[in-house]
Amino acid sequence: MKDVKTTARKIKALEIQGARNIAVESLKSLAVYAKNIKAKSKREFFSELKKAEKILISSRPTEPMMKNTIKYIVYMSDANELEKINDIKKTAVGYINEVLKSLEESKKKIISLGSGLIKKNSTIFTHCHSSTVTAILKSCRSRNIKVICTETRPVYQGRITAKELSDAGIKTTMIVDSAAKDFIKKCDMVLIGADAITLGGIYNKIGSSMISHFAEVYDIPLYVASESWKFDPETITRGSETVEKRSPDEIWSKPPRNLDIINPAFDFVEKEEITGIITEDGIITPDAIHESFRRNHSWMFD
Ligand code: RUB
């Protein structure tokens, strides 16, 4: 369980950040663990696998991509007649590799679709660090694009974006989050990632809803780059995600006594403010992503 615990700790500490990286690293640690589970029966094997599932999922409650992919692996590995532990292990690891491969494929499709939206000499506004967004932007580096990125308080994931893009030779400007309004106005497009997708919209890094409001006010198209794995089926009945609140220390490590600090990690962008979600199934609306999720992941609705 060492790898699983280390990965969960790194996710909590933000050493691993971004929905996709979190899902990929969790799956990799689960593969190492599944290979080494010492179980005498199928029941014992799945009980151990589910312990790891719980540890990983609870490291970041607002991450359906990690939750959905792990649940898929547990479900598929359990849904067969195998009894020999070695066969069960091989099957589970096989499903993990299959999902990791499919994530690579879907990322390629998203990059290709996203890149099709970005015109020569255009200016793109982004927020936080989304590996999907930076991959799209880097694929357009020969088009003389400019990127405006926020620093992303409180823990500055915008610096990861800024470094990645400027290292790739893209003209990148960083602003403080609260300067967003006047810069969005001058952009051709806002492009952000997503942590979770619901019927009503998407969740992404805190500040995303402020950005989407300004994009709407100034009539700037706002696209979200995300795999359909980020749709959260639990929100079909529950409605919304529970937004994780992070440590007040991230905002002020030695605050005055009696000061209340609240540090939500994500906020909600309503579907009316989203021009399109760039997914492996095409550029679609949040409503359509629900259908695409149901089609691609029918196992969840059995
Ligand atoms: C990261 C964040 C990213 C999404 C999408 O927040 O909000 O925009 O996770 O990223 P944090 P990706 O840094 O708190 O994890 O496209 O890489 O899945």
mmCIF file of C-alpha atoms and ligand atoms in Angstrom:
data_model
loop_
_atom_site.group_PDB
_atom_site.id
_atom_site.type_symbol
_atom_site.label_atom_id
_atom_site.label_comp_id
_atom_site.label_asym_id
_atom_site.label_seq_id
_atom_site.Cartn_x
_atom_site.Cartn_y
_atom_site.Cartn_z
ATOM 1 C CA MET A 1 0.000 0.000 0.000
ATOM 2 C CA LYS A 2 3.081 2.283 0.222
ATOM 3 C CA ASP A 3 2.727 3.701 -3.317
ATOM 4 C CA VAL A 4 -0.989 4.334 -2.877
ATOM 5 C CA LYS A 5 -0.433 6.141 0.426
ATOM 6 C CA THR A 6 2.449 8.199 -0.996
ATOM 7 C CA THR A 7 0.356 9.197 -4.014
ATOM 8 C CA ALA A 8 -2.597 10.156 -1.777
ATOM 9 C CA ARG A 9 -0.255 12.233 0.384
ATOM 10 C CA LYS A 10 1.207 13.983 -2.678
ATOM 11 C CA ILE A 11 -2.282 14.740 -4.003
ATOM 12 C CA LYS A 12 -3.285 16.225 -0.647
ATOM 13 C CA ALA A 13 -0.086 18.278 -0.526
ATOM 14 C CA LEU A 14 -0.668 19.492 -4.123
ATOM 15 C CA GLU A 15 2.621 17.961 -5.228
ATOM 16 C CA ILE A 16 0.401 16.260 -7.770
ATOM 17 C CA GLN A 17 -2.145 18.763 -9.099
ATOM 18 C CA GLY A 18 -4.711 18.998 -11.878
ATOM 19 C CA ALA A 19 -7.538 16.516 -12.367
ATOM 20 C CA ARG A 20 -5.813 14.539 -15.104
ATOM 21 C CA ASN A 21 -2.471 14.177 -13.334
ATOM 22 C CA ILE A 22 -4.297 13.144 -10.175
ATOM 23 C CA ALA A 23 -6.224 10.427 -12.036
ATOM 24 C CA VAL A 24 -3.155 9.172 -13.933
ATOM 25 C CA GLU A 25 -0.865 9.044 -10.885
ATOM 26 C CA SER A 26 -3.581 7.346 -8.810
ATOM 27 C CA LEU A 27 -4.043 4.681 -11.461
ATOM 28 C CA LYS A 28 -0.302 4.076 -11.674
ATOM 29 C CA SER A 29 -0.045 3.632 -7.906
ATOM 30 C CA LEU A 30 -3.065 1.328 -7.965
ATOM 31 C CA ALA A 31 -1.360 -0.838 -10.620
ATOM 32 C CA VAL A 32 1.728 -1.259 -8.421
ATOM 33 C CA TYR A 33 -0.466 -2.091 -5.456
ATOM 34 C CA ALA A 34 -2.769 -4.511 -7.340
ATOM 35 C CA LYS A 35 0.265 -6.471 -8.578
ATOM 36 C CA ASN A 36 1.485 -6.937 -5.005
ATOM 37 C CA ILE A 37 -1.718 -7.655 -3.106
ATOM 38 C CA LYS A 38 -1.253 -10.794 -1.049
ATOM 39 C CA ALA A 39 -4.697 -12.371 -0.952
ATOM 40 C CA LYS A 40 -5.888 -15.936 -0.590
ATOM 41 C CA SER A 41 -9.294 -15.428 -2.149
ATOM 42 C CA LYS A 42 -11.022 -13.237 -4.693
ATOM 43 C CA ARG A 43 -13.007 -11.655 -1.870
ATOM 44 C CA GLU A 44 -9.863 -10.781 0.040
ATOM 45 C CA PHE A 45 -8.269 -9.319 -3.110
ATOM 46 C CA PHE A 46 -11.201 -6.979 -3.737
ATOM 47 C CA SER A 47 -11.426 -5.991 -0.117
ATOM 48 C CA GLU A 48 -7.747 -4.888 -0.319
ATOM 49 C CA LEU A 49 -8.277 -3.144 -3.667
ATOM 50 C CA LYS A 50 -11.236 -1.250 -2.241
ATOM 51 C CA LYS A 51 -9.129 -0.063 0.701
ATOM 52 C CA ALA A 52 -6.746 1.530 -1.809
ATOM 53 C CA GLU A 53 -9.700 2.951 -3.737
ATOM 54 C CA LYS A 54 -10.956 4.635 -0.568
ATOM 55 C CA ILE A 55 -7.572 6.131 0.310
ATOM 56 C CA LEU A 56 -7.086 7.555 -3.183
ATOM 57 C CA ILE A 57 -10.605 8.906 -3.655
ATOM 58 C CA SER A 58 -10.668 10.584 -0.244
ATOM 59 C CA SER A 59 -7.410 12.416 -1.047
ATOM 60 C CA ARG A 60 -9.440 14.745 -3.328
ATOM 61 C CA PRO A 61 -13.219 14.507 -3.056
ATOM 62 C CA THR A 62 -13.889 16.929 -5.946
ATOM 63 C CA GLU A 63 -12.213 14.773 -8.614
ATOM 64 C CA PRO A 64 -14.666 12.592 -10.574
ATOM 65 C CA MET A 65 -12.023 11.637 -13.145
ATOM 66 C CA MET A 66 -10.015 9.828 -10.478
ATOM 67 C CA LYS A 67 -13.166 8.425 -8.865
ATOM 68 C CA ASN A 68 -14.735 7.237 -12.141
ATOM 69 C CA THR A 69 -11.578 5.612 -13.506
ATOM 70 C CA ILE A 70 -10.820 3.747 -10.261
ATOM 71 C CA LYS A 71 -14.433 2.628 -9.904
ATOM 72 C CA TYR A 72 -14.333 1.377 -13.500
ATOM 73 C CA ILE A 73 -11.261 -0.727 -12.787
ATOM 74 C CA VAL A 74 -12.732 -2.260 -9.632
ATOM 75 C CA TYR A 75 -16.068 -2.903 -11.385
ATOM 76 C CA MET A 76 -14.573 -4.464 -14.530
ATOM 77 C CA SER A 77 -12.040 -6.603 -12.661
ATOM 78 C CA ASP A 78 -14.821 -7.941 -10.435
ATOM 79 C CA ALA A 79 -17.253 -8.563 -13.296
ATOM 80 C CA ASN A 80 -15.812 -11.842 -14.501
ATOM 81 C CA GLU A 81 -15.670 -15.463 -13.483
ATOM 82 C CA LEU A 82 -11.944 -15.532 -12.659
ATOM 83 C CA GLU A 83 -11.026 -17.202 -9.378
ATOM 84 C CA LYS A 84 -7.212 -17.529 -9.469
ATOM 85 C CA ILE A 85 -5.587 -14.563 -7.736
ATOM 86 C CA ASN A 86 -2.870 -14.215 -10.378
ATOM 87 C CA ASP A 87 -5.453 -14.040 -13.169
ATOM 88 C CA ILE A 88 -7.485 -11.476 -11.246
ATOM 89 C CA LYS A 89 -4.361 -9.367 -10.635
ATOM 90 C CA LYS A 90 -3.390 -9.516 -14.312
ATOM 91 C CA THR A 91 -6.918 -8.517 -15.353
ATOM 92 C CA ALA A 92 -7.021 -5.573 -12.942
ATOM 93 C CA VAL A 93 -3.615 -4.298 -14.111
ATOM 94 C CA GLY A 94 -4.745 -4.847 -17.724
ATOM 95 C CA TYR A 95 -7.773 -2.594 -17.153
ATOM 96 C CA ILE A 96 -5.598 0.071 -15.551
ATOM 97 C CA ASN A 97 -3.277 0.077 -18.568
ATOM 98 C CA GLU A 98 -6.264 0.148 -20.906
ATOM 99 C CA VAL A 99 -7.653 3.256 -19.150
ATOM 100 C CA LEU A 100 -4.235 4.967 -19.117
ATOM 101 C CA LYS A 101 -3.915 4.322 -22.853
ATOM 102 C CA SER A 102 -7.430 5.601 -23.539
ATOM 103 C CA LEU A 103 -6.637 8.780 -21.581
ATOM 104 C CA GLU A 104 -3.653 9.365 -23.856
ATOM 105 C CA GLU A 105 -5.834 8.857 -26.924
ATOM 106 C CA SER A 106 -8.576 11.158 -25.672
ATOM 107 C CA LYS A 107 -6.026 13.835 -24.809
ATOM 108 C CA LYS A 108 -4.742 13.719 -28.404
ATOM 109 C CA LYS A 109 -8.284 14.192 -29.726
ATOM 110 C CA ILE A 110 -8.915 17.108 -27.362
ATOM 111 C CA ILE A 111 -5.631 18.758 -28.409
ATOM 112 C CA SER A 112 -6.555 18.424 -32.066
ATOM 113 C CA LEU A 113 -10.095 19.825 -31.567
ATOM 114 C CA GLY A 114 -8.932 22.611 -29.256
ATOM 115 C CA SER A 115 -6.148 23.614 -31.584
ATOM 116 C CA GLY A 116 -8.715 23.936 -34.393
ATOM 117 C CA LEU A 117 -10.375 26.761 -32.432
ATOM 118 C CA ILE A 118 -7.244 28.847 -32.004
ATOM 119 C CA LYS A 119 -6.523 31.351 -34.748
ATOM 120 C CA LYS A 120 -3.174 32.801 -35.808
ATOM 121 C CA ASN A 121 -2.106 35.876 -33.804
ATOM 122 C CA SER A 122 -4.898 35.392 -31.247
ATOM 123 C CA THR A 123 -4.747 36.053 -27.511
ATOM 124 C CA ILE A 124 -5.990 33.387 -25.145
ATOM 125 C CA PHE A 125 -6.821 33.892 -21.477
ATOM 126 C CA THR A 126 -6.349 31.003 -19.057
ATOM 127 C CA HIS A 127 -6.482 30.375 -15.321
ATOM 128 C CA CYS A 128 -4.643 28.000 -12.960
ATOM 129 C CA HIS A 129 -2.764 25.047 -14.458
ATOM 130 C CA SER A 130 -4.645 22.623 -16.634
ATOM 131 C CA SER A 131 -2.377 20.122 -18.386
ATOM 132 C CA THR A 132 -5.082 19.747 -21.062
ATOM 133 C CA VAL A 133 -5.151 23.493 -21.733
ATOM 134 C CA THR A 134 -1.365 23.873 -21.841
ATOM 135 C CA ALA A 135 -1.122 20.906 -24.240
ATOM 136 C CA ILE A 136 -3.595 22.623 -26.613
ATOM 137 C CA LEU A 137 -1.770 25.945 -26.373
ATOM 138 C CA LYS A 138 1.635 24.349 -26.948
ATOM 139 C CA SER A 139 0.297 22.637 -30.068
ATOM 140 C CA CYS A 140 -0.393 26.162 -31.443
ATOM 141 C CA ARG A 141 3.044 27.612 -30.709
ATOM 142 C CA SER A 142 3.824 28.253 -34.400
ATOM 143 C CA ARG A 143 0.737 30.502 -34.759
ATOM 144 C CA ASN A 144 2.184 33.510 -32.968
ATOM 145 C CA ILE A 145 -0.406 33.307 -30.197
ATOM 146 C CA LYS A 146 -0.256 35.230 -26.936
ATOM 147 C CA VAL A 147 -1.410 33.858 -23.602
ATOM 148 C CA ILE A 148 -2.558 35.802 -20.558
ATOM 149 C CA CYS A 149 -2.489 33.691 -17.419
ATOM 150 C CA THR A 150 -3.439 34.481 -13.844
ATOM 151 C CA GLU A 151 -1.036 33.792 -11.009
ATOM 152 C CA THR A 152 -3.854 31.774 -9.330
ATOM 153 C CA ARG A 153 -3.904 32.579 -5.655
ATOM 154 C CA PRO A 154 -3.447 31.204 -3.110
ATOM 155 C CA VAL A 155 -0.855 28.641 -4.251
ATOM 156 C CA TYR A 156 0.193 30.039 -7.641
ATOM 157 C CA GLN A 157 -0.486 27.167 -10.032
ATOM 158 C CA GLY A 158 -0.438 29.916 -12.698
ATOM 159 C CA ARG A 159 3.343 29.862 -12.365
ATOM 160 C CA ILE A 160 3.391 26.271 -13.622
ATOM 161 C CA THR A 161 1.362 27.395 -16.646
ATOM 162 C CA ALA A 162 3.512 30.478 -17.207
ATOM 163 C CA LYS A 163 6.773 28.521 -17.043
ATOM 164 C CA GLU A 164 5.528 25.685 -19.247
ATOM 165 C CA LEU A 165 4.264 28.072 -21.942
ATOM 166 C CA SER A 166 7.149 30.498 -21.922
ATOM 167 C CA ASP A 167 9.620 27.584 -21.990
ATOM 168 C CA ALA A 168 7.740 26.396 -25.079
ATOM 169 C CA GLY A 169 8.351 29.761 -26.735
ATOM 170 C CA ILE A 170 4.801 31.124 -26.337
ATOM 171 C CA LYS A 171 4.511 34.823 -25.539
ATOM 172 C CA THR A 172 2.989 34.662 -22.062
ATOM 173 C CA THR A 173 1.935 37.432 -19.695
ATOM 174 C CA MET A 174 1.055 36.835 -16.068
ATOM 175 C CA ILE A 175 -1.409 38.988 -14.149
ATOM 176 C CA VAL A 176 -2.758 38.925 -10.601
ATOM 177 C CA ASP A 177 -6.171 37.257 -10.420
ATOM 178 C CA SER A 178 -7.935 40.483 -9.538
ATOM 179 C CA ALA A 179 -6.738 42.135 -12.787
ATOM 180 C CA ALA A 180 -8.682 39.616 -14.883
ATOM 181 C CA LYS A 181 -11.514 41.889 -16.047
ATOM 182 C CA ASP A 182 -9.558 44.302 -18.220
ATOM 183 C CA PHE A 183 -7.451 41.540 -19.783
ATOM 184 C CA ILE A 184 -10.368 39.234 -20.617
ATOM 185 C CA LYS A 185 -11.951 42.137 -22.472
ATOM 186 C CA LYS A 186 -8.999 42.225 -24.877
ATOM 187 C CA CYS A 187 -8.712 38.467 -25.453
ATOM 188 C CA ASP A 188 -10.077 36.407 -28.333
ATOM 189 C CA MET A 189 -10.902 33.398 -26.202
ATOM 190 C CA VAL A 190 -10.920 32.102 -22.638
ATOM 191 C CA LEU A 191 -9.734 28.509 -22.324
ATOM 192 C CA ILE A 192 -9.856 26.721 -18.973
ATOM 193 C CA GLY A 193 -9.781 23.154 -17.682
ATOM 194 C CA ALA A 194 -12.281 21.374 -15.441
ATOM 195 C CA ASP A 195 -12.189 19.323 -12.290
ATOM 196 C CA ALA A 196 -15.784 18.198 -12.444
ATOM 197 C CA ILE A 197 -18.672 18.428 -14.880
ATOM 198 C CA THR A 198 -22.306 18.372 -13.803
ATOM 199 C CA LEU A 199 -25.587 18.835 -15.648
ATOM 200 C CA GLY A 200 -25.507 22.519 -14.730
ATOM 201 C CA GLY A 201 -21.918 23.398 -15.655
ATOM 202 C CA ILE A 202 -18.353 22.747 -14.544
ATOM 203 C CA TYR A 203 -16.175 23.111 -11.454
ATOM 204 C CA ASN A 204 -12.679 24.469 -11.856
ATOM 205 C CA LYS A 205 -10.098 26.391 -9.813
ATOM 206 C CA ILE A 206 -11.507 29.110 -7.589
ATOM 207 C CA GLY A 207 -11.823 32.274 -9.640
ATOM 208 C CA SER A 208 -13.112 30.497 -12.751
ATOM 209 C CA SER A 209 -16.658 31.779 -12.232
ATOM 210 C CA MET A 210 -15.427 35.372 -11.974
ATOM 211 C CA ILE A 211 -13.590 34.833 -15.266
ATOM 212 C CA SER A 212 -16.633 33.267 -16.934
ATOM 213 C CA HIS A 213 -18.828 36.196 -15.844
ATOM 214 C CA PHE A 214 -16.454 38.698 -17.423
ATOM 215 C CA ALA A 215 -16.183 36.593 -20.576
ATOM 216 C CA GLU A 216 -19.959 36.655 -20.841
ATOM 217 C CA VAL A 217 -20.188 40.410 -20.182
ATOM 218 C CA TYR A 218 -17.643 41.159 -22.921
ATOM 219 C CA ASP A 219 -18.931 38.457 -25.274
ATOM 220 C CA ILE A 220 -15.665 36.520 -25.337
ATOM 221 C CA PRO A 221 -16.076 32.793 -26.121
ATOM 222 C CA LEU A 222 -15.236 30.546 -23.172
ATOM 223 C CA TYR A 223 -14.185 26.954 -23.839
ATOM 224 C CA VAL A 224 -13.501 24.221 -21.325
ATOM 225 C CA ALA A 225 -11.051 21.443 -22.246
ATOM 226 C CA SER A 226 -11.992 18.208 -20.532
ATOM 227 C CA GLU A 227 -12.458 14.488 -20.950
ATOM 228 C CA SER A 228 -15.971 13.121 -20.385
ATOM 229 C CA TRP A 229 -14.505 11.076 -17.476
ATOM 230 C CA LYS A 230 -14.829 14.277 -15.431
ATOM 231 C CA PHE A 231 -18.609 14.123 -15.516
ATOM 232 C CA ASP A 232 -19.835 13.258 -12.022
ATOM 233 C CA PRO A 233 -22.829 10.879 -12.249
ATOM 234 C CA GLU A 234 -23.520 11.337 -8.524
ATOM 235 C CA THR A 235 -24.493 14.945 -9.235
ATOM 236 C CA ILE A 236 -27.385 13.850 -11.477
ATOM 237 C CA THR A 237 -29.443 13.402 -8.310
ATOM 238 C CA ARG A 238 -27.349 15.376 -5.822
ATOM 239 C CA GLY A 239 -27.105 18.443 -8.082
ATOM 240 C CA SER A 240 -23.800 19.909 -7.000
ATOM 241 C CA GLU A 241 -20.285 18.981 -5.889
ATOM 242 C CA THR A 242 -19.066 19.577 -2.376
ATOM 243 C CA VAL A 243 -16.252 22.028 -2.855
ATOM 244 C CA GLU A 244 -13.101 21.148 -0.937
ATOM 245 C CA LYS A 245 -11.949 23.800 1.525
ATOM 246 C CA ARG A 246 -8.182 23.970 1.844
ATOM 247 C CA SER A 247 -6.050 25.030 4.754
ATOM 248 C CA PRO A 248 -6.242 28.716 5.783
ATOM 249 C CA ASP A 249 -2.415 28.542 5.978
ATOM 250 C CA GLU A 250 -2.355 28.728 2.179
ATOM 251 C CA ILE A 251 -3.742 32.257 2.493
ATOM 252 C CA TRP A 252 -2.016 33.523 5.632
ATOM 253 C CA SER A 253 0.280 31.350 7.708
ATOM 254 C CA LYS A 254 0.359 33.608 10.778
ATOM 255 C CA PRO A 255 -2.985 35.432 10.745
ATOM 256 C CA PRO A 256 -4.191 37.699 13.547
ATOM 257 C CA ARG A 257 -6.072 35.922 16.291
ATOM 258 C CA ASN A 258 -9.845 35.605 15.815
ATOM 259 C CA LEU A 259 -9.619 36.082 12.053
ATOM 260 C CA ASP A 260 -11.760 33.724 10.040
ATOM 261 C CA ILE A 261 -10.176 32.579 6.767
ATOM 262 C CA ILE A 262 -12.136 30.535 4.233
ATOM 263 C CA ASN A 263 -10.260 28.902 1.383
ATOM 264 C CA PRO A 264 -12.481 27.088 -1.160
ATOM 265 C CA ALA A 265 -10.427 25.330 -3.852
ATOM 266 C CA PHE A 266 -12.941 25.415 -6.713
ATOM 267 C CA ASP A 267 -15.985 27.251 -7.963
ATOM 268 C CA PHE A 268 -18.796 26.644 -10.390
ATOM 269 C CA VAL A 269 -19.124 27.937 -13.950
ATOM 270 C CA GLU A 270 -22.725 27.795 -15.135
ATOM 271 C CA LYS A 271 -23.398 26.091 -18.447
ATOM 272 C CA GLU A 272 -24.954 29.271 -19.875
ATOM 273 C CA GLU A 273 -21.509 30.876 -19.703
ATOM 274 C CA ILE A 274 -19.744 28.020 -21.516
ATOM 275 C CA THR A 275 -19.446 28.246 -25.303
ATOM 276 C CA GLY A 276 -18.371 24.615 -25.547
ATOM 277 C CA ILE A 277 -16.623 21.753 -23.777
ATOM 278 C CA ILE A 278 -13.796 20.313 -25.844
ATOM 279 C CA THR A 279 -14.012 16.570 -25.246
ATOM 280 C CA GLU A 280 -12.824 13.345 -26.869
ATOM 281 C CA ASP A 281 -16.323 13.139 -28.400
ATOM 282 C CA GLY A 282 -16.260 16.585 -29.999
ATOM 283 C CA ILE A 283 -16.978 20.136 -28.876
ATOM 284 C CA ILE A 284 -20.229 19.838 -26.973
ATOM 285 C CA THR A 285 -22.439 21.462 -24.343
ATOM 286 C CA PRO A 286 -22.638 20.338 -20.700
ATOM 287 C CA ASP A 287 -26.030 18.768 -21.549
ATOM 288 C CA ALA A 288 -24.513 16.721 -24.351
ATOM 289 C CA ILE A 289 -21.597 15.604 -22.198
ATOM 290 C CA HIS A 290 -24.093 13.834 -19.962
ATOM 291 C CA GLU A 291 -25.316 11.796 -22.945
ATOM 292 C CA SER A 292 -21.760 11.117 -24.085
ATOM 293 C CA PHE A 293 -20.816 9.993 -20.572
ATOM 294 C CA ARG A 294 -23.793 7.624 -20.441
ATOM 295 C CA ARG A 295 -22.875 6.204 -23.832
ATOM 296 C CA ASN A 296 -19.179 5.771 -23.031
ATOM 297 C CA HIS A 297 -19.647 4.563 -19.468
ATOM 298 C CA SER A 298 -22.842 2.529 -19.550
ATOM 299 C CA TRP A 299 -21.324 0.187 -16.883
ATOM 300 C CA MET A 300 -22.085 2.886 -14.309
ATOM 301 C CA PHE A 301 -25.782 2.832 -15.027
ATOM 302 C CA ASP A 302 -26.277 -0.984 -15.085
HETATM 303 C C1 RUB B 1 -6.236 22.505 -11.013
HETATM 304 C C2 RUB B 1 -7.350 22.964 -11.890
HETATM 305 C C3 RUB B 1 -7.299 22.534 -13.332
HETATM 306 C C4 RUB B 1 -8.151 21.273 -13.510
HETATM 307 C C5 RUB B 1 -7.960 20.666 -14.907
HETATM 308 O O1 RUB B 1 -6.477 22.734 -9.627
HETATM 309 O O2 RUB B 1 -8.304 23.592 -11.469
HETATM 310 O O3 RUB B 1 -7.813 23.537 -14.157
HETATM 311 O O4 RUB B 1 -7.812 20.311 -12.552
HETATM 312 O O5 RUB B 1 -6.647 20.221 -15.070
HETATM 313 P P1 RUB B 1 -5.389 22.186 -8.557
HETATM 314 P P2 RUB B 1 -6.287 19.084 -16.148
HETATM 315 O O6 RUB B 1 -4.072 22.790 -8.922
HETATM 316 O O7 RUB B 1 -5.907 22.636 -7.243
HETATM 317 O O8 RUB B 1 -5.376 20.695 -8.708
HETATM 318 O O9 RUB B 1 -6.704 19.619 -17.474
HETATM 319 O O10 RUB B 1 -4.796 18.907 -16.039
HETATM 320 O O11 RUB B 1 -7.053 17.855 -15.784
#
